[in-house]
Amino acid sequence: IHNMPVEPTEDTLSFYVVFQCSFLKPDSVDTYLSGICHQLEPYFPTIRQMRKSSIVHRTLQGCMRLHGSPTSRKRALTLDDLSIVIAQTDHNSYDDCLFLAMILTGFFALLRLGEMTFPDDKSLHNWRKITRRSTVSISDDRYQFLLPAHKADRFFEGNVVIVNKRQFAHNPLCHFDHYLRLRDTRFPLASPLWITSAGHVPTRSFFTRKLALFFDKGVAGQSMRAGGATSLAEHGVAPALIQ
């Protein structure tokens, strides 16, 4: 179409990226480019080096910025949202109290949903990441437990999670303590801290189903961590401390 030489060069690969990104998503063009390199490598052995060249890489990055799809983010939870959950929770229901303790802890401790639940896919369950009841400690003004692993903890060193009693307009300690009493009465010998009425570690879908009873699809599991960080920033906490 463009009367270019058949032998590929860094420039022709770069031009190809720009041309195709006018019709396709940059992610697809990146995949196509890898397929082209695989097909042409027997005839042009240096094509992979050209594919990895700076100009091709930067062209792809530029097209990502120009034509990439915007990231869809969920809404961050607010302190008022937590008030709704607290007010509408059935405090006589074990699973409802579990959910309330989880969402308050996740919000104020900036936890990811995956750090309190199992994936829905059973093949991905990892018991080394489960918080143990034996690590919990409660005092008059706070509660704490050991998070054995998280996304940034590659060596499973663990971190102590501390949640203070007074958190702006809420008191997560009383709700956590209430759940813990119910849990210890029903499952005194069980090891996991978070455990459903059926005796299982809660799954991601367990939490999201409960969450859907209070909020629309704009709120999801990551809304806890985002909401907690946003709330701290709104109350003047230094960004370095939030990090």
Tab-separated table of N, CA, C and O in Angstrom, residues 84-203:
chain	number	residue	atom	x	y	z
A	84	ILE	N	-24.126	3.875	56.605
A	84	ILE	CA	-25.258	3.149	56.030
A	84	ILE	C	-25.144	1.660	56.322
A	84	ILE	O	-26.114	1.005	56.730
A	85	VAL	N	-23.958	1.108	56.126
A	85	VAL	CA	-23.750	-0.327	56.368
A	85	VAL	C	-23.986	-0.650	57.844
A	85	VAL	O	-24.657	-1.635	58.181
A	86	ILE	N	-23.458	0.169	58.733
A	86	ILE	CA	-23.615	-0.075	60.172
A	86	ILE	C	-25.085	-0.015	60.573
A	86	ILE	O	-25.585	-0.870	61.327
A	87	ALA	N	-25.804	0.993	60.054
A	87	ALA	CA	-27.203	1.186	60.432
A	87	ALA	C	-28.100	0.071	59.913
A	87	ALA	O	-29.083	-0.306	60.576
A	88	GLN	N	-27.774	-0.492	58.753
A	88	GLN	CA	-28.648	-1.479	58.131
A	88	GLN	C	-28.205	-2.924	58.356
A	88	GLN	O	-28.844	-3.847	57.872
A	89	THR	N	-27.137	-3.119	59.105
A	89	THR	CA	-26.651	-4.472	59.367
A	89	THR	C	-27.484	-5.134	60.464
A	89	THR	O	-27.806	-4.510	61.485
A	90	ASP	N	-27.827	-6.384	60.242
A	90	ASP	CA	-28.518	-7.180	61.257
A	90	ASP	C	-27.473	-7.716	62.232
A	90	ASP	O	-26.744	-8.653	61.912
A	91	HIS	N	-27.390	-7.126	63.406
A	91	HIS	CA	-26.340	-7.482	64.352
A	91	HIS	C	-26.588	-8.831	65.035
A	91	HIS	O	-25.771	-9.275	65.845
A	92	ASN	N	-27.718	-9.466	64.711
A	92	ASN	CA	-27.983	-10.818	65.203
A	92	ASN	C	-27.599	-11.883	64.179
A	92	ASN	O	-27.669	-13.077	64.474
A	93	SER	N	-27.218	-11.423	62.986
A	93	SER	CA	-26.821	-12.349	61.925
A	93	SER	C	-25.304	-12.506	61.942
A	93	SER	O	-24.572	-11.525	61.830
A	94	TYR	N	-24.838	-13.727	62.046
A	94	TYR	CA	-23.391	-13.982	62.110
A	94	TYR	C	-22.681	-13.475	60.855
A	94	TYR	O	-21.688	-12.743	60.950
A	95	ASP	N	-23.183	-13.852	59.668
A	95	ASP	CA	-22.512	-13.461	58.429
A	95	ASP	C	-22.552	-11.957	58.215
A	95	ASP	O	-21.611	-11.373	57.660
A	96	ASP	N	-23.637	-11.304	58.643
A	96	ASP	CA	-23.707	-9.850	58.512
A	96	ASP	C	-22.673	-9.173	59.411
A	96	ASP	O	-22.046	-8.183	59.026
A	97	CYS	N	-22.495	-9.705	60.611
A	97	CYS	CA	-21.483	-9.149	61.517
A	97	CYS	C	-20.076	-9.393	60.985
A	97	CYS	O	-19.176	-8.551	61.154
A	98	LEU	N	-19.882	-10.541	60.358
A	98	LEU	CA	-18.595	-10.830	59.713
A	98	LEU	C	-18.319	-9.801	58.622
A	98	LEU	O	-17.224	-9.221	58.557
A	99	PHE	N	-19.298	-9.566	57.768
A	99	PHE	CA	-19.128	-8.595	56.681
A	99	PHE	C	-18.836	-7.206	57.225
A	99	PHE	O	-17.951	-6.502	56.728
A	100	LEU	N	-19.557	-6.803	58.263
A	100	LEU	CA	-19.360	-5.473	58.841
A	100	LEU	C	-17.951	-5.331	59.411
A	100	LEU	O	-17.281	-4.314	59.195
A	101	ALA	N	-17.483	-6.349	60.118
A	101	ALA	CA	-16.131	-6.303	60.680
A	101	ALA	C	-15.085	-6.260	59.574
A	101	ALA	O	-14.076	-5.544	59.682
A	102	MET	N	-15.328	-6.975	58.482
A	102	MET	CA	-14.381	-6.996	57.371
A	102	MET	C	-14.316	-5.653	56.662
A	102	MET	O	-13.217	-5.156	56.366
A	103	ILE	N	-15.470	-5.054	56.379
A	103	ILE	CA	-15.461	-3.807	55.615
A	103	ILE	C	-14.881	-2.659	56.437
A	103	ILE	O	-14.164	-1.802	55.908
A	104	LEU	N	-15.135	-2.653	57.757
A	104	LEU	CA	-14.557	-1.612	58.608
A	104	LEU	C	-13.042	-1.797	58.738
A	104	LEU	O	-12.280	-0.827	58.660
A	105	THR	N	-12.622	-3.036	58.908
A	105	THR	CA	-11.191	-3.303	59.019
A	105	THR	C	-10.478	-2.996	57.704
A	105	THR	O	-9.408	-2.378	57.686
A	106	GLY	N	-11.073	-3.419	56.597
A	106	GLY	CA	-10.469	-3.153	55.291
A	106	GLY	C	-10.365	-1.672	55.002
A	106	GLY	O	-9.368	-1.204	54.442
A	107	PHE	N	-11.383	-0.909	55.396
A	107	PHE	CA	-11.397	0.531	55.147
A	107	PHE	C	-10.329	1.245	55.978
A	107	PHE	O	-9.513	1.993	55.445
A	108	PHE	N	-10.323	0.994	57.287
A	108	PHE	CA	-9.437	1.753	58.166
A	108	PHE	C	-8.006	1.219	58.191
A	108	PHE	O	-7.083	1.938	58.576
A	109	ALA	N	-7.803	-0.026	57.777
A	109	ALA	CA	-6.445	-0.576	57.714
A	109	ALA	C	-5.895	-0.574	56.290
A	109	ALA	O	-4.784	-1.047	56.059
A	110	LEU	N	-6.687	-0.041	55.340
A	110	LEU	CA	-6.270	0.026	53.929
A	110	LEU	C	-5.914	-1.352	53.385
A	110	LEU	O	-4.920	-1.520	52.666
A	111	LEU	N	-6.722	-2.340	53.693
A	111	LEU	CA	-6.462	-3.699	53.227
A	111	LEU	C	-7.105	-3.938	51.867
A	111	LEU	O	-8.135	-3.360	51.537
A	112	ARG	N	-6.486	-4.806	51.100
A	112	ARG	CA	-7.092	-5.272	49.855
A	112	ARG	C	-8.076	-6.387	50.184
A	112	ARG	O	-7.900	-7.118	51.155
A	113	LEU	N	-9.089	-6.537	49.327
A	113	LEU	CA	-10.082	-7.586	49.562
A	113	LEU	C	-9.428	-8.957	49.566
A	113	LEU	O	-9.797	-9.837	50.347
A	114	GLY	N	-8.442	-9.158	48.691
A	114	GLY	CA	-7.767	-10.449	48.606
A	114	GLY	C	-6.966	-10.801	49.844
A	114	GLY	O	-6.558	-11.956	50.005
A	115	GLU	N	-6.729	-9.829	50.726
A	115	GLU	CA	-5.992	-10.091	51.963
A	115	GLU	C	-6.910	-10.569	53.080
A	115	GLU	O	-6.443	-10.968	54.140
A	116	MET	N	-8.224	-10.560	52.818
A	116	MET	CA	-9.183	-11.042	53.818
A	116	MET	C	-10.037	-12.194	53.313
A	116	MET	O	-10.772	-12.809	54.086
A	117	THR	N	-9.959	-12.477	52.012
A	117	THR	CA	-10.808	-13.504	51.419
A	117	THR	C	-9.997	-14.463	50.559
A	117	THR	O	-8.848	-14.195	50.213
A	118	PHE	N	-10.637	-15.566	50.207
A	118	PHE	CA	-10.091	-16.496	49.225
A	118	PHE	C	-10.624	-16.137	47.841
A	118	PHE	O	-11.754	-15.640	47.710
A	119	PRO	N	-9.870	-16.399	46.771
A	119	PRO	CA	-10.420	-16.262	45.414
A	119	PRO	C	-11.566	-17.251	45.216
A	119	PRO	O	-11.649	-18.283	45.903
A	120	ASP	N	-12.445	-16.951	44.289
A	120	ASP	CA	-13.549	-17.873	44.001
A	120	ASP	C	-13.035	-19.175	43.383
A	120	ASP	O	-13.655	-20.232	43.550
A	121	ASP	N	-11.930	-19.108	42.679
A	121	ASP	CA	-11.319	-20.290	42.079
A	121	ASP	C	-10.561	-21.072	43.167
A	121	ASP	O	-9.566	-20.592	43.718
A	122	LYS	N	-11.014	-22.257	43.486
A	122	LYS	CA	-10.423	-23.042	44.574
A	122	LYS	C	-8.964	-23.411	44.321
A	122	LYS	O	-8.200	-23.603	45.262
A	123	SER	N	-8.583	-23.490	43.054
A	123	SER	CA	-7.200	-23.850	42.746
A	123	SER	C	-6.225	-22.745	43.141
A	123	SER	O	-5.013	-22.981	43.205
A	124	LEU	N	-6.735	-21.540	43.415
A	124	LEU	CA	-5.884	-20.411	43.782
A	124	LEU	C	-5.832	-20.172	45.289
A	124	LEU	O	-5.180	-19.224	45.739
A	125	HIS	N	-6.494	-21.021	46.067
A	125	HIS	CA	-6.493	-20.846	47.517
A	125	HIS	C	-5.093	-21.075	48.081
A	125	HIS	O	-4.434	-22.070	47.764
A	126	ASN	N	-4.644	-20.172	48.912
A	126	ASN	CA	-3.311	-20.264	49.511
A	126	ASN	C	-3.444	-20.024	51.018
A	126	ASN	O	-3.636	-18.895	51.459
A	127	TRP	N	-3.304	-21.065	51.797
A	127	TRP	CA	-3.516	-20.967	53.239
A	127	TRP	C	-2.418	-20.168	53.929
A	127	TRP	O	-2.596	-19.718	55.060
A	128	ARG	N	-1.288	-19.986	53.272
A	128	ARG	CA	-0.212	-19.184	53.879
A	128	ARG	C	-0.594	-17.714	53.980
A	128	ARG	O	0.012	-16.968	54.756
A	129	LYS	N	-1.593	-17.283	53.214
A	129	LYS	CA	-2.003	-15.882	53.219
A	129	LYS	C	-3.172	-15.603	54.164
A	129	LYS	O	-3.629	-14.462	54.250
A	130	ILE	N	-3.632	-16.613	54.850
A	130	ILE	CA	-4.803	-16.457	55.709
A	130	ILE	C	-4.404	-15.962	57.099
A	130	ILE	O	-3.515	-16.525	57.747
A	131	THR	N	-5.070	-14.921	57.570
A	131	THR	CA	-4.816	-14.377	58.906
A	131	THR	C	-5.348	-15.347	59.957
A	131	THR	O	-6.474	-15.841	59.850
A	132	ARG	N	-4.559	-15.611	60.974
A	132	ARG	CA	-4.921	-16.571	62.015
A	132	ARG	C	-5.551	-15.870	63.218
A	132	ARG	O	-5.147	-14.778	63.603
A	133	ARG	N	-6.521	-16.539	63.813
A	133	ARG	CA	-7.167	-16.009	65.012
A	133	ARG	C	-6.169	-15.843	66.147
A	133	ARG	O	-6.271	-14.907	66.956
A	134	SER	N	-5.182	-16.706	66.211
A	134	SER	CA	-4.213	-16.688	67.305
A	134	SER	C	-3.339	-15.444	67.308
A	134	SER	O	-2.696	-15.140	68.317
A	135	THR	N	-3.312	-14.701	66.179
A	135	THR	CA	-2.466	-13.505	66.110
A	135	THR	C	-3.207	-12.252	66.557
A	135	THR	O	-2.614	-11.170	66.596
A	136	VAL	N	-4.492	-12.377	66.868
A	136	VAL	CA	-5.305	-11.214	67.234
A	136	VAL	C	-5.012	-10.780	68.656
A	136	VAL	O	-4.886	-11.609	69.567
A	137	SER	N	-4.929	-9.471	68.835
A	137	SER	CA	-4.753	-8.885	70.161
A	137	SER	C	-5.666	-7.674	70.276
A	137	SER	O	-5.689	-6.828	69.378
A	138	ILE	N	-6.435	-7.600	71.379
A	138	ILE	CA	-7.385	-6.504	71.578
A	138	ILE	C	-7.081	-5.796	72.892
A	138	ILE	O	-6.849	-6.437	73.917
A	139	SER	N	-7.071	-4.460	72.845
A	139	SER	CA	-6.928	-3.655	74.057
A	139	SER	C	-8.104	-2.686	74.133
A	139	SER	O	-9.025	-2.747	73.318
A	140	ASP	N	-8.069	-1.782	75.086
A	140	ASP	CA	-9.177	-0.841	75.242
A	140	ASP	C	-9.273	0.165	74.109
A	140	ASP	O	-10.353	0.720	73.866
A	141	ASP	N	-8.173	0.412	73.442
A	141	ASP	CA	-8.178	1.471	72.427
A	141	ASP	C	-7.827	1.010	71.016
A	141	ASP	O	-7.783	1.828	70.097
A	142	ARG	N	-7.595	-0.296	70.811
A	142	ARG	CA	-7.264	-0.747	69.473
A	142	ARG	C	-7.321	-2.259	69.383
A	142	ARG	O	-7.380	-2.960	70.404
A	143	TYR	N	-7.272	-2.771	68.153
A	143	TYR	CA	-7.082	-4.209	67.943
A	143	TYR	C	-6.044	-4.385	66.849
A	143	TYR	O	-5.833	-3.498	66.017
A	144	GLN	N	-5.389	-5.527	66.860
A	144	GLN	CA	-4.336	-5.792	65.880
A	144	GLN	C	-4.257	-7.274	65.573
A	144	GLN	O	-4.721	-8.120	66.348
A	145	PHE	N	-3.670	-7.590	64.431
A	145	PHE	CA	-3.455	-8.981	64.033
A	145	PHE	C	-2.327	-9.008	63.017
A	145	PHE	O	-1.936	-7.971	62.465
A	146	LEU	N	-1.811	-10.188	62.765
A	146	LEU	CA	-0.716	-10.352	61.806
A	146	LEU	C	-1.273	-10.697	60.438
A	146	LEU	O	-1.989	-11.687	60.282
A	147	LEU	N	-0.954	-9.855	59.457
A	147	LEU	CA	-1.260	-10.163	58.065
A	147	LEU	C	-0.072	-10.940	57.516
A	147	LEU	O	1.004	-10.365	57.310
A	148	PRO	N	-0.211	-12.243	57.285
A	148	PRO	CA	0.959	-13.071	56.958
A	148	PRO	C	1.595	-12.777	55.609
A	148	PRO	O	2.777	-13.027	55.412
A	149	ALA	N	0.804	-12.221	54.679
A	149	ALA	CA	1.358	-11.944	53.345
A	149	ALA	C	0.443	-10.975	52.623
A	149	ALA	O	-0.750	-10.883	52.910
A	150	HIS	N	1.005	-10.226	51.687
A	150	HIS	CA	0.214	-9.339	50.846
A	150	HIS	C	0.950	-9.172	49.519
A	150	HIS	O	2.033	-9.740	49.316
A	151	LYS	N	0.377	-8.401	48.631
A	151	LYS	CA	0.886	-8.287	47.264
A	151	LYS	C	2.344	-7.823	47.211
A	151	LYS	O	3.115	-8.246	46.365
A	152	ALA	N	2.731	-6.941	48.122
A	152	ALA	CA	4.091	-6.397	48.109
A	152	ALA	C	5.058	-7.181	48.996
A	152	ALA	O	6.233	-6.839	49.081
A	153	ASP	N	4.566	-8.223	49.650
A	153	ASP	CA	5.389	-9.014	50.581
A	153	ASP	C	5.772	-10.329	49.912
A	153	ASP	O	5.128	-11.356	50.115
A	154	ARG	N	6.835	-10.307	49.129
A	154	ARG	CA	7.202	-11.482	48.335
A	154	ARG	C	7.815	-12.607	49.163
A	154	ARG	O	7.860	-13.749	48.726
A	155	PHE	N	8.305	-12.279	50.345
A	155	PHE	CA	9.003	-13.284	51.146
A	155	PHE	C	8.180	-13.738	52.354
A	155	PHE	O	8.697	-14.372	53.262
A	156	PHE	N	6.887	-13.415	52.373
A	156	PHE	CA	5.978	-13.836	53.437
A	156	PHE	C	6.528	-13.474	54.818
A	156	PHE	O	6.492	-14.280	55.738
A	157	GLU	N	7.027	-12.249	54.947
A	157	GLU	CA	7.499	-11.792	56.243
A	157	GLU	C	6.347	-11.349	57.133
A	157	GLU	O	6.435	-11.415	58.362
A	158	GLY	N	5.265	-10.890	56.540
A	158	GLY	CA	4.091	-10.487	57.292
A	158	GLY	C	4.201	-9.078	57.852
A	158	GLY	O	5.288	-8.519	57.968
A	159	ASN	N	3.037	-8.513	58.187
A	159	ASN	CA	2.966	-7.191	58.798
A	159	ASN	C	1.882	-7.181	59.870
A	159	ASN	O	0.842	-7.821	59.707
A	160	VAL	N	2.127	-6.452	60.942
A	160	VAL	CA	1.121	-6.298	61.990
A	160	VAL	C	0.174	-5.173	61.585
A	160	VAL	O	0.599	-4.055	61.316
A	161	VAL	N	-1.114	-5.487	61.528
A	161	VAL	CA	-2.146	-4.511	61.184
A	161	VAL	C	-2.756	-3.993	62.476
A	161	VAL	O	-3.214	-4.782	63.311
A	162	ILE	N	-2.762	-2.678	62.660
A	162	ILE	CA	-3.287	-2.058	63.877
A	162	ILE	C	-4.431	-1.124	63.502
A	162	ILE	O	-4.283	-0.278	62.620
A	163	VAL	N	-5.572	-1.285	64.154
A	163	VAL	CA	-6.733	-0.431	63.924
A	163	VAL	C	-7.124	0.209	65.248
A	163	VAL	O	-7.462	-0.505	66.204
A	164	ASN	N	-7.091	1.519	65.310
A	164	ASN	CA	-7.442	2.227	66.539
A	164	ASN	C	-8.951	2.265	66.749
A	164	ASN	O	-9.736	2.194	65.798
A	165	LYS	N	-9.343	2.421	68.016
A	165	LYS	CA	-10.767	2.435	68.381
A	165	LYS	C	-11.495	3.601	67.747
A	165	LYS	O	-12.556	3.434	67.164
A	166	ARG	N	-10.945	4.799	67.869
A	166	ARG	CA	-11.603	5.985	67.338
A	166	ARG	C	-11.093	6.281	65.939
A	166	ARG	O	-9.917	6.560	65.750
A	167	GLN	N	-11.965	6.170	64.960
A	167	GLN	CA	-11.617	6.432	63.568
A	167	GLN	C	-12.577	7.479	63.026
A	167	GLN	O	-13.602	7.157	62.430
A	168	PHE	N	-12.277	8.736	63.317
A	168	PHE	CA	-13.123	9.835	62.856
A	168	PHE	C	-14.537	9.665	63.432
A	168	PHE	O	-14.733	9.811	64.620
A	169	ALA	N	-15.496	9.294	62.614
A	169	ALA	CA	-16.882	9.212	63.091
A	169	ALA	C	-17.278	7.807	63.534
A	169	ALA	O	-18.418	7.588	63.947
A	170	HIS	N	-16.360	6.857	63.475
A	170	HIS	CA	-16.736	5.462	63.729
A	170	HIS	C	-15.834	4.807	64.771
A	170	HIS	O	-14.731	5.284	65.061
A	171	ASN	N	-16.337	3.687	65.285
A	171	ASN	CA	-15.596	2.889	66.258
A	171	ASN	C	-15.534	1.451	65.752
A	171	ASN	O	-16.392	0.629	66.090
A	172	PRO	N	-14.548	1.116	64.916
A	172	PRO	CA	-14.474	-0.244	64.372
A	172	PRO	C	-14.201	-1.300	65.431
A	172	PRO	O	-14.532	-2.475	65.237
A	173	LEU	N	-13.619	-0.907	66.559
A	173	LEU	CA	-13.268	-1.876	67.590
A	173	LEU	C	-14.483	-2.596	68.133
A	173	LEU	O	-14.465	-3.817	68.316
A	174	CYS	N	-15.565	-1.869	68.407
A	174	CYS	CA	-16.742	-2.507	69.001
A	174	CYS	C	-17.356	-3.527	68.051
A	174	CYS	O	-17.824	-4.591	68.476
A	175	HIS	N	-17.356	-3.230	66.751
A	175	HIS	CA	-17.933	-4.161	65.773
A	175	HIS	C	-17.022	-5.366	65.565
A	175	HIS	O	-17.511	-6.500	65.394
A	176	PHE	N	-15.719	-5.141	65.573
A	176	PHE	CA	-14.782	-6.255	65.456
A	176	PHE	C	-14.881	-7.165	66.681
A	176	PHE	O	-14.895	-8.394	66.560
A	177	ASP	N	-14.966	-6.563	67.854
A	177	ASP	CA	-15.072	-7.343	69.087
A	177	ASP	C	-16.357	-8.153	69.107
A	177	ASP	O	-16.365	-9.314	69.547
A	178	HIS	N	-17.456	-7.562	68.635
A	178	HIS	CA	-18.735	-8.287	68.590
A	178	HIS	C	-18.633	-9.488	67.657
A	178	HIS	O	-19.085	-10.600	68.005
A	179	TYR	N	-18.039	-9.279	66.477
A	179	TYR	CA	-17.852	-10.415	65.557
A	179	TYR	C	-16.976	-11.485	66.188
A	179	TYR	O	-17.277	-12.688	66.096
A	180	LEU	N	-15.901	-11.071	66.844
A	180	LEU	CA	-14.957	-12.026	67.415
A	180	LEU	C	-15.631	-12.895	68.484
A	180	LEU	O	-15.359	-14.093	68.587
A	181	ARG	N	-16.508	-12.302	69.266
A	181	ARG	CA	-17.231	-13.073	70.282
A	181	ARG	C	-18.139	-14.107	69.633
A	181	ARG	O	-18.220	-15.256	70.078
A	182	LEU	N	-18.841	-13.697	68.581
A	182	LEU	CA	-19.693	-14.649	67.856
A	182	LEU	C	-18.857	-15.763	67.243
A	182	LEU	O	-19.229	-16.945	67.294
A	183	ARG	N	-17.735	-15.384	66.656
A	183	ARG	CA	-16.862	-16.358	66.006
A	183	ARG	C	-16.312	-17.361	66.996
A	183	ARG	O	-16.299	-18.574	66.741
A	184	ASP	N	-15.816	-16.893	68.134
A	184	ASP	CA	-15.197	-17.783	69.123
A	184	ASP	C	-16.224	-18.699	69.775
A	184	ASP	O	-15.896	-19.817	70.186
A	185	THR	N	-17.455	-18.242	69.858
A	185	THR	CA	-18.517	-19.091	70.410
A	185	THR	C	-18.874	-20.218	69.459
A	185	THR	O	-19.062	-21.366	69.856
A	186	ARG	N	-18.920	-19.894	68.170
A	186	ARG	CA	-19.338	-20.878	67.169
A	186	ARG	C	-18.170	-21.738	66.690
A	186	ARG	O	-18.345	-22.936	66.436
A	187	PHE	N	-16.988	-21.156	66.561
A	187	PHE	CA	-15.833	-21.892	66.042
A	187	PHE	C	-14.624	-21.684	66.971
A	187	PHE	O	-13.636	-21.043	66.583
A	188	PRO	N	-14.662	-22.207	68.177
A	188	PRO	CA	-13.579	-21.955	69.148
A	188	PRO	C	-12.237	-22.553	68.738
A	188	PRO	O	-11.193	-22.066	69.172
A	189	LEU	N	-12.247	-23.589	67.920
A	189	LEU	CA	-11.002	-24.268	67.561
A	189	LEU	C	-10.545	-23.957	66.137
A	189	LEU	O	-9.492	-24.450	65.717
A	190	ALA	N	-11.294	-23.161	65.425
A	190	ALA	CA	-10.929	-22.848	64.044
A	190	ALA	C	-9.738	-21.900	64.005
A	190	ALA	O	-9.578	-21.042	64.866
A	191	SER	N	-8.907	-22.053	62.986
A	191	SER	CA	-7.700	-21.243	62.873
A	191	SER	C	-7.904	-19.897	62.189
A	191	SER	O	-7.392	-18.883	62.664
A	192	PRO	N	-8.644	-19.800	61.067
A	192	PRO	CA	-8.751	-18.509	60.367
A	192	PRO	C	-9.472	-17.453	61.202
A	192	PRO	O	-10.430	-17.761	61.926
A	193	LEU	N	-9.023	-16.211	61.081
A	193	LEU	CA	-9.714	-15.114	61.763
A	193	LEU	C	-11.066	-14.857	61.121
A	193	LEU	O	-12.083	-14.751	61.803
A	194	TRP	N	-11.075	-14.752	59.800
A	194	TRP	CA	-12.318	-14.488	59.080
A	194	TRP	C	-12.924	-15.823	58.654
A	194	TRP	O	-12.308	-16.576	57.897
A	195	ILE	N	-14.107	-16.122	59.140
A	195	ILE	CA	-14.731	-17.415	58.846
A	195	ILE	C	-16.238	-17.242	58.803
A	195	ILE	O	-16.819	-16.535	59.637
A	196	THR	N	-16.889	-17.830	57.805
A	196	THR	CA	-18.331	-17.675	57.626
A	196	THR	C	-19.102	-18.627	58.525
A	196	THR	O	-18.524	-19.485	59.183
A	197	SER	N	-20.417	-18.465	58.532
A	197	SER	CA	-21.274	-19.324	59.357
A	197	SER	C	-21.202	-20.780	58.911
A	197	SER	O	-21.519	-21.688	59.684
A	198	ALA	N	-20.776	-21.007	57.649
A	198	ALA	CA	-20.637	-22.373	57.138
A	198	ALA	C	-19.294	-22.984	57.514
A	198	ALA	O	-19.026	-24.146	57.197
A	199	GLY	N	-18.427	-22.222	58.185
A	199	GLY	CA	-17.140	-22.748	58.621
A	199	GLY	C	-16.046	-22.627	57.577
A	199	GLY	O	-15.027	-23.310	57.674
A	200	HIS	N	-16.238	-21.755	56.588
A	200	HIS	CA	-15.256	-21.587	55.522
A	200	HIS	C	-14.668	-20.174	55.544
A	200	HIS	O	-15.309	-19.222	56.019
A	201	VAL	N	-13.461	-20.054	55.002
A	201	VAL	CA	-12.895	-18.725	54.786
A	201	VAL	C	-13.766	-18.010	53.753
A	201	VAL	O	-14.098	-18.598	52.716
A	202	PRO	N	-14.189	-16.772	53.998
A	202	PRO	CA	-15.047	-16.082	53.027
A	202	PRO	C	-14.349	-15.906	51.686
A	202	PRO	O	-13.144	-15.670	51.626
A	203	THR	N	-15.105	-16.045	50.632
A	203	THR	CA	-14.578	-15.855	49.284
A	203	THR	C	-14.847	-14.424	48.822
A	203	THR	O	-15.608	-13.688	49.446
